[in-house]
Coordinates of C-alpha atoms in Angstrom, one line a residue:
N1 CA -14.8 215.8 234.4
I2 CA -13.7 212.4 234.5
V3 CA -14.6 211.5 230.9
T4 CA -12.6 214.5 229.3
L5 CA -9.6 213.4 231.7
A6 CA -10.0 209.5 230.7
E7 CA -9.8 211.0 226.4
V8 CA -6.6 212.8 227.5
L9 CA -5.3 211.1 229.3
D10 CA -6.1 207.6 226.9
L11 CA -7.4 205.7 229.7
R12 CA -8.4 202.4 228.1
A13 CA -9.6 198.8 229.6
E14 CA -7.5 196.5 228.9
V15 CA -9.3 194.1 226.3
D16 CA -6.6 191.4 225.6
I17 CA -6.2 189.3 228.9
P18 CA -8.3 186.9 230.4
V19 CA -11.3 188.2 231.4
H20 CA -13.1 189.6 235.0
A21 CA -16.5 189.6 235.4
T22 CA -19.2 189.5 237.9
V23 CA -22.4 187.5 238.0
I24 CA -25.5 190.2 237.7
E25 CA -28.4 187.6 237.9
S26 CA -29.0 184.0 237.3
Q27 CA -31.8 181.8 236.2
V28 CA -33.1 178.6 235.1
E29 CA -34.7 178.9 231.7
K30 CA -36.7 175.9 230.3
G31 CA -35.2 175.1 226.9
H32 CA -32.2 176.9 227.7
G33 CA -30.8 175.4 230.9
N34 CA -29.1 177.5 233.7
I35 CA -28.3 181.0 232.1
A36 CA -25.9 184.0 234.1
S37 CA -26.1 187.6 233.3
V38 CA -23.1 188.7 234.1
L39 CA -21.1 192.3 233.6
V40 CA -17.7 192.4 232.1
K41 CA -15.2 194.9 234.0
R42 CA -11.6 193.2 232.2
G43 CA -10.5 191.7 229.4
T44 CA -12.8 190.3 226.5
L45 CA -15.6 187.2 226.9
N46 CA -15.8 184.4 224.0
I47 CA -18.1 182.0 222.6
G48 CA -16.2 179.1 224.1
D49 CA -14.2 180.5 226.6
I50 CA -14.4 178.0 229.8
I51 CA -15.5 180.4 233.0
V52 CA -15.8 180.1 237.0
A53 CA -18.3 181.8 239.9
G54 CA -18.1 180.9 243.1
T55 CA -18.7 177.1 243.0
A56 CA -20.4 176.7 239.8
W57 CA -18.5 176.6 235.7
C58 CA -19.2 177.4 232.8
K59 CA -18.2 176.7 229.0
V60 CA -19.9 180.0 227.0
R61 CA -22.0 177.9 224.5
N62 CA -23.7 181.2 223.8
M63 CA -24.2 184.7 224.5
T64 CA -26.9 188.0 224.3
D65 CA -27.5 191.0 224.8
D66 CA -29.8 193.3 226.2
R67 CA -32.3 193.4 223.2
G68 CA -31.4 189.4 223.1
N69 CA -29.7 189.5 220.0
S70 CA -26.6 186.7 220.0
V71 CA -23.2 187.5 220.4
S72 CA -19.9 186.2 219.8
S73 CA -17.7 188.4 222.6
V74 CA -18.1 190.6 225.2
G75 CA -15.5 193.8 226.1
P76 CA -14.9 196.2 228.9
A77 CA -18.5 197.4 230.9
G78 CA -20.7 195.4 228.3
A79 CA -22.8 193.0 229.5
A80 CA -24.8 188.9 228.3
R81 CA -26.8 186.7 229.0
V82 CA -24.2 183.8 229.4
T83 CA -25.8 179.7 228.7
G84 CA -23.6 176.7 229.4
W85 CA -23.5 176.7 233.3
K86 CA -23.2 173.8 234.6
E87 CA -24.5 174.4 238.0
I88 CA -26.1 177.9 238.2
P89 CA -23.5 180.9 240.2
Q90 CA -24.9 183.1 242.9
A91 CA -25.4 187.0 242.1
G92 CA -22.4 189.0 242.6
D93 CA -20.3 186.2 242.1
M94 CA -17.1 187.0 240.3
V95 CA -16.4 185.2 236.9
L96 CA -12.7 184.9 236.2
Q97 CA -11.6 182.5 233.4
A98 CA -9.9 179.2 233.2
E99 CA -7.1 177.6 230.8
S100 CA -8.9 174.3 230.3
E101 CA -11.8 172.4 231.7
A102 CA -9.9 170.8 233.9
Q103 CA -8.5 173.5 235.5
A104 CA -11.9 175.4 235.9
K105 CA -13.2 171.4 237.5
S106 CA -10.3 171.8 240.0
V107 CA -10.6 175.2 241.3
V108 CA -15.0 174.7 241.6
N109 CA -13.3 171.4 243.3
H110 CA -11.6 173.2 246.2
R111 CA -13.5 176.1 246.6
V112 CA -16.5 173.7 247.6
E113 CA -13.6 171.6 250.0
K114 CA -12.7 175.2 251.1
R115 CA -16.2 175.9 252.0
K116 CA -17.0 172.6 253.8
N117 CA -13.9 173.0 255.6
K118 CA -14.8 176.3 256.5
S119 CA -18.5 175.3 257.8
Q120 CA -16.6 172.6 259.3
L121 CA -14.1 175.1 261.7
A122 CA -17.2 177.2 262.4
S123 CA -18.7 174.5 263.9
I124 CA -16.3 173.6 266.0
S125 CA -15.0 176.7 267.6
S126 CA -18.8 177.1 268.5
M127 CA -18.8 173.5 270.2
N128 CA -14.9 175.0 271.4
D129 CA -16.8 178.4 273.0
K130 CA -19.8 176.8 274.6
R131 CA -17.8 174.1 275.8
R132 CA -15.2 177.1 277.6
E133 CA -18.1 179.0 279.0
T134 CA -19.2 176.3 280.6
H135 CA -15.6 175.3 282.1
A136 CA -15.8 179.0 283.4
R137 CA -19.1 179.1 285.0
E138 CA -18.1 175.6 286.2
D139 CA -14.6 177.0 287.5
I140 CA -16.6 179.7 288.9
E141 CA -19.2 177.6 290.9
R142 CA -16.5 175.6 292.7
A143 CA -14.8 179.0 294.0
E144 CA -18.6 180.1 295.6
E145 CA -18.6 177.1 297.0
K146 CA -14.9 176.8 298.2
A147 CA -15.7 180.2 299.5
H148 CA -19.1 179.2 301.2
A149 CA -17.4 176.5 303.1
R150 CA -14.9 178.6 304.5
A151 CA -17.2 181.1 305.6
V152 CA -18.9 178.1 307.4
R153 CA -16.2 176.3 308.8
E154 CA -14.8 180.3 310.0
Y155 CA -18.5 180.5 311.9
Y156 CA -18.1 177.6 313.8
Q157 CA -14.7 178.4 314.8
G158 CA -16.5 181.8 316.5
I159 CA -14.5 183.9 313.7
R160 CA -17.8 185.2 312.0
S161 CA -20.3 186.4 314.3
S162 CA -23.0 185.2 311.5
Y163 CA -23.9 182.0 309.6
P164 CA -23.3 183.0 305.8
D165 CA -25.8 183.0 303.8
P166 CA -27.3 179.9 302.0
L167 CA -25.5 179.6 297.8
E168 CA -28.0 180.8 295.5
K169 CA -29.4 177.8 293.2
K170 CA -28.2 178.3 289.2
D171 CA -30.0 177.7 286.4
N172 CA -26.6 177.1 284.5
G173 CA -26.9 180.7 282.8
E174 CA -30.5 180.2 281.0
E175 CA -32.5 182.9 280.9
G176 CA -36.3 181.8 281.8
A177 CA -35.5 179.1 283.7
D178 CA -38.6 179.3 286.1
N179 CA -40.2 180.9 283.5
P180 CA -41.8 177.6 281.4
E181 CA -43.4 180.0 278.6
A182 CA -39.7 181.5 278.1
N183 CA -38.2 178.5 277.2
K184 CA -41.7 177.1 275.6
P185 CA -39.9 177.1 271.8
A186 CA -41.8 178.3 269.0
L187 CA -43.4 176.3 266.7
L188 CA -41.8 175.9 262.8
L189 CA -43.0 176.5 259.6
P190 CA -40.9 174.5 256.9
I191 CA -40.2 176.2 253.8
I192 CA -38.5 176.0 250.1
V193 CA -38.0 178.3 247.9
K194 CA -37.9 178.4 244.1
G195 CA -37.4 181.7 242.3
D196 CA -36.7 183.2 238.5
V197 CA -33.5 184.5 239.1
S198 CA -31.4 184.0 243.0
G199 CA -32.2 188.1 244.2
T200 CA -35.3 186.8 243.9
V201 CA -34.7 184.1 245.8
E202 CA -32.6 186.2 248.3
A203 CA -35.2 189.1 248.7
V204 CA -38.1 186.3 249.4
E205 CA -35.9 184.8 251.7
A206 CA -35.3 188.1 253.5
A207 CA -38.6 189.1 254.1
L208 CA -39.4 186.1 255.4
G209 CA -36.9 186.2 257.7
R210 CA -38.2 190.2 259.0
L211 CA -41.9 188.0 259.7
P212 CA -43.1 187.6 263.4
N213 CA -42.0 184.7 264.3
K214 CA -42.1 184.4 268.6
K215 CA -45.2 181.9 268.6
I216 CA -44.1 180.2 265.0
K217 CA -41.2 180.5 262.6
P218 CA -40.8 180.1 259.0
V219 CA -37.3 178.3 258.5
V220 CA -36.0 177.8 254.9
L221 CA -34.5 174.9 254.5
N222 CA -33.5 174.8 251.1
T223 CA -33.4 177.8 248.0
G224 CA -33.0 177.4 244.4
V225 CA -33.1 179.0 241.5
G226 CA -36.2 177.5 238.3
P227 CA -39.3 175.7 238.5
V228 CA -40.3 173.6 241.3
S229 CA -38.5 169.8 240.6
E230 CA -39.6 166.6 241.8
S231 CA -36.8 166.1 244.3
D232 CA -37.6 169.5 245.7
V233 CA -41.3 167.8 246.3
A234 CA -39.4 164.8 247.7
I235 CA -37.2 167.1 250.0
A236 CA -40.4 169.1 251.6
S237 CA -42.0 165.8 251.8
S238 CA -39.0 164.6 254.5
S239 CA -40.1 167.4 257.1
E240 CA -43.8 167.4 258.6
Q241 CA -45.7 169.7 256.6
C242 CA -42.9 171.8 254.8
V243 CA -44.3 174.3 252.1
I244 CA -42.6 175.5 248.8
I245 CA -42.9 178.7 248.0
A246 CA -43.2 178.9 243.9
F247 CA -42.1 182.9 243.2
N248 CA -42.4 183.7 239.2
V249 CA -41.9 180.4 238.7
K250 CA -44.3 177.2 238.1
A251 CA -44.5 173.4 238.7
D252 CA -45.4 171.1 235.5
K253 CA -47.9 169.1 236.0
K254 CA -45.9 165.6 237.0
T255 CA -44.6 167.7 239.8
Q256 CA -47.8 169.2 240.7
N257 CA -49.3 165.4 241.1
V258 CA -46.1 164.0 242.9
A259 CA -47.0 167.0 245.2
K260 CA -50.3 166.2 246.0
R261 CA -50.2 162.5 246.3
Q262 CA -47.2 163.3 248.9
K263 CA -49.6 166.2 250.4
V264 CA -47.0 168.9 250.0
Q265 CA -48.3 172.6 249.5
I266 CA -47.3 174.4 246.6
M267 CA -47.8 178.0 247.1
S268 CA -47.3 180.3 244.0
S269 CA -47.3 183.9 243.6
R270 CA -46.3 187.1 241.6
I271 CA -46.2 189.4 244.0
I272 CA -44.0 189.7 246.9
Y273 CA -46.2 191.3 249.5
K274 CA -49.3 189.1 248.8
L275 CA -46.6 186.2 248.9
L276 CA -46.1 187.3 252.7
E277 CA -50.1 188.3 253.9
D278 CA -50.6 184.1 252.6
V279 CA -47.3 183.0 254.3
E280 CA -48.8 185.2 257.7
Q281 CA -52.3 183.3 257.2
L282 CA -50.7 179.7 256.7
M283 CA -48.6 180.5 259.9
L284 CA -51.8 181.8 261.6
D285 CA -53.7 178.4 260.4
R286 CA -50.8 176.5 262.3
L287 CA -50.6 177.8 265.6
P288 CA -52.8 175.6 268.0
S289 CA -56.7 177.1 268.6
V290 CA -57.0 178.8 272.0
F291 CA -60.8 178.4 273.6
V292 CA -62.0 180.3 277.2
D293 CA -65.1 179.6 278.7
D294 CA -67.6 182.1 277.7
L295 CA -70.7 182.4 280.5
Q296 CA -73.9 181.9 278.1
G297 CA -76.6 182.0 280.8
E298 CA -77.1 181.6 285.0
A299 CA -79.8 180.2 286.8
V300 CA -81.3 179.8 291.0
V301 CA -82.3 177.0 292.4
Q302 CA -85.8 177.3 293.7
Q303 CA -85.9 173.9 295.6
V304 CA -84.1 170.3 295.6
F305 CA -86.7 167.2 295.1
D306 CA -85.1 163.7 295.6
I307 CA -86.7 161.2 292.7
T308 CA -86.9 157.8 292.9
M309 CA -85.8 156.6 289.3
K310 CA -85.4 152.7 288.5
G311 CA -84.1 150.0 289.8
N312 CA -85.4 152.1 293.0
K313 CA -82.3 154.3 292.9
T314 CA -82.6 157.9 294.3
T315 CA -81.6 161.2 292.6
S316 CA -81.5 164.4 293.3
I317 CA -83.3 167.1 290.6
A318 CA -82.7 170.9 291.6
G319 CA -86.0 172.8 290.2
S320 CA -84.5 175.8 288.9
R321 CA -85.4 179.3 287.1
V322 CA -83.0 181.1 284.2
T323 CA -82.3 184.3 285.4
S324 CA -80.1 185.5 282.4
G325 CA -79.4 184.9 279.1
L326 CA -79.6 180.7 278.2
L327 CA -78.8 177.3 279.6
T328 CA -78.3 174.5 277.1
K329 CA -77.7 170.5 278.1
S330 CA -74.4 170.3 275.9
A331 CA -72.5 173.3 277.6
K332 CA -70.5 172.7 280.4
T333 CA -72.3 173.7 283.8
S334 CA -71.1 174.7 287.0
V335 CA -72.6 175.0 290.4
L336 CA -71.4 177.5 292.5
R337 CA -72.7 178.3 296.0
N338 CA -71.1 181.4 297.7
D339 CA -69.0 182.6 294.8
K340 CA -67.2 178.9 295.1
V341 CA -67.4 176.6 292.1
L342 CA -68.3 172.7 293.6
Y343 CA -68.8 171.3 290.6
T344 CA -67.7 171.1 286.7
G345 CA -69.1 169.1 284.3
E346 CA -72.4 168.0 282.4
I347 CA -75.8 168.1 282.5
S348 CA -77.8 164.4 283.1
S349 CA -81.1 165.3 282.7
F350 CA -82.8 168.5 282.0
K351 CA -86.5 168.9 281.7
N352 CA -89.7 170.7 281.7
V353 CA -92.1 169.5 283.6
K354 CA -92.0 165.5 281.9
S355 CA -90.5 166.3 278.6
D356 CA -86.8 166.4 278.1
I357 CA -85.3 169.9 276.5
F358 CA -82.4 170.9 275.3
E359 CA -82.0 174.7 276.0
A360 CA -83.9 177.0 278.8
S361 CA -84.3 180.7 278.3
K362 CA -84.5 183.9 280.5
G363 CA -87.7 183.3 283.1
Q364 CA -88.0 179.5 281.8
E365 CA -88.9 176.8 284.8
F366 CA -87.0 173.6 284.7
G367 CA -85.9 170.5 286.3
I368 CA -82.0 169.8 286.6
A369 CA -79.0 166.5 287.2
F370 CA -75.8 166.4 287.0
D371 CA -73.1 163.4 286.3
G372 CA -71.9 162.6 289.5
F373 CA -73.2 165.4 291.6
E374 CA -76.0 165.5 294.3
D375 CA -75.2 167.9 296.7
L376 CA -77.8 170.4 295.6
R377 CA -79.4 173.1 297.9
Q378 CA -82.2 175.6 297.4
G379 CA -79.6 179.5 296.4
D380 CA -77.1 177.6 294.6
V381 CA -76.7 179.2 291.2
I382 CA -76.0 177.0 288.0
Q383 CA -73.6 178.9 285.1
S384 CA -73.6 177.4 281.3
F385 CA -70.8 178.3 279.3
R386 CA -69.6 177.8 275.6
Q387 CA -66.5 177.4 273.8
K388 CA -65.0 180.7 272.2
E389 CA -62.2 180.5 270.5
L390 CA -59.8 183.6 270.7
P391 CA -58.6 185.3 267.5
K392 CA -54.8 184.1 266.2
K393 CA -52.4 186.4 266.1
L394 CA -48.4 186.4 265.4
E395 CA -46.3 188.0 267.7

């Protein structure tokens, strides 16, 4: 087997070369600062060594093994928690040893600049692709217009027997141009994610990306390892209704007070599925309410009376009877004749004999008048509606 073969061939890892390792996870601990767990592949990692991982560098201040015991050096296949990082490295970053702090800073600056240039190039490339697509579409449209103009000339010259079909109106290639709902942008739920280790933050961010997002979309503005800080609250307050997720971390009392003053919500959780349930509920709460008219009662006009009011003003009162359900004065009311809606609005007068009433139930008679509508006739149907909120759901 492999172990036997390695022993026979005397295969051994190199220990006297610059260290080569990988970041397993990283986090921020109170009293210790930035900490990264690293697995050494080659070489030996010693206290005082200067190492670089991604865009972070470190002068090893202290190392502990998996039992929490301090160690002065770690060899191949060994793992240790390393303190002394200037920034938090990301899980999976390759760890390499530098000769000096100046060299480490130079490498980090170069990598940051390279990453920035790569992002700018990607943005420029995307713009160029869109520009090429636009030019190609315009070339096709010009060619179609020329072909159509040539066909029209041929028709008038007698070469063609029929007039060419008109050109179709272009929608610039945008899907759903005739569908307002398709073009309607989804609402956004801005989120800042803070966690105890980088792996946890990545898992939470990935889980948020899998939530239904057709109506409202969770957008992660920023992520970080460590407790929620005042700078996180400042970033959240600059974005409308931004939420901070604190997974396995806390915010100190001062930060909580700042968040309260800035009206920034901090959602703390230690269980991923419970966190997702809370985020989904928050997304539902952010969706606008949708109401429909729910028929609550119906009445029939028995007879119409003209009554003289104060100032010799005449108004029409419909003597009616409730045939089903309940009619209420505050509800939205419609008047129908031959199944056609003539009026929808508010009730101005609602009486039983001479007393004002607020509702009438099945079989009860009443007199009714409406704001700005007097064309009432015997047999007209009066319907009363109440606003019913539809249950919200994510898609």
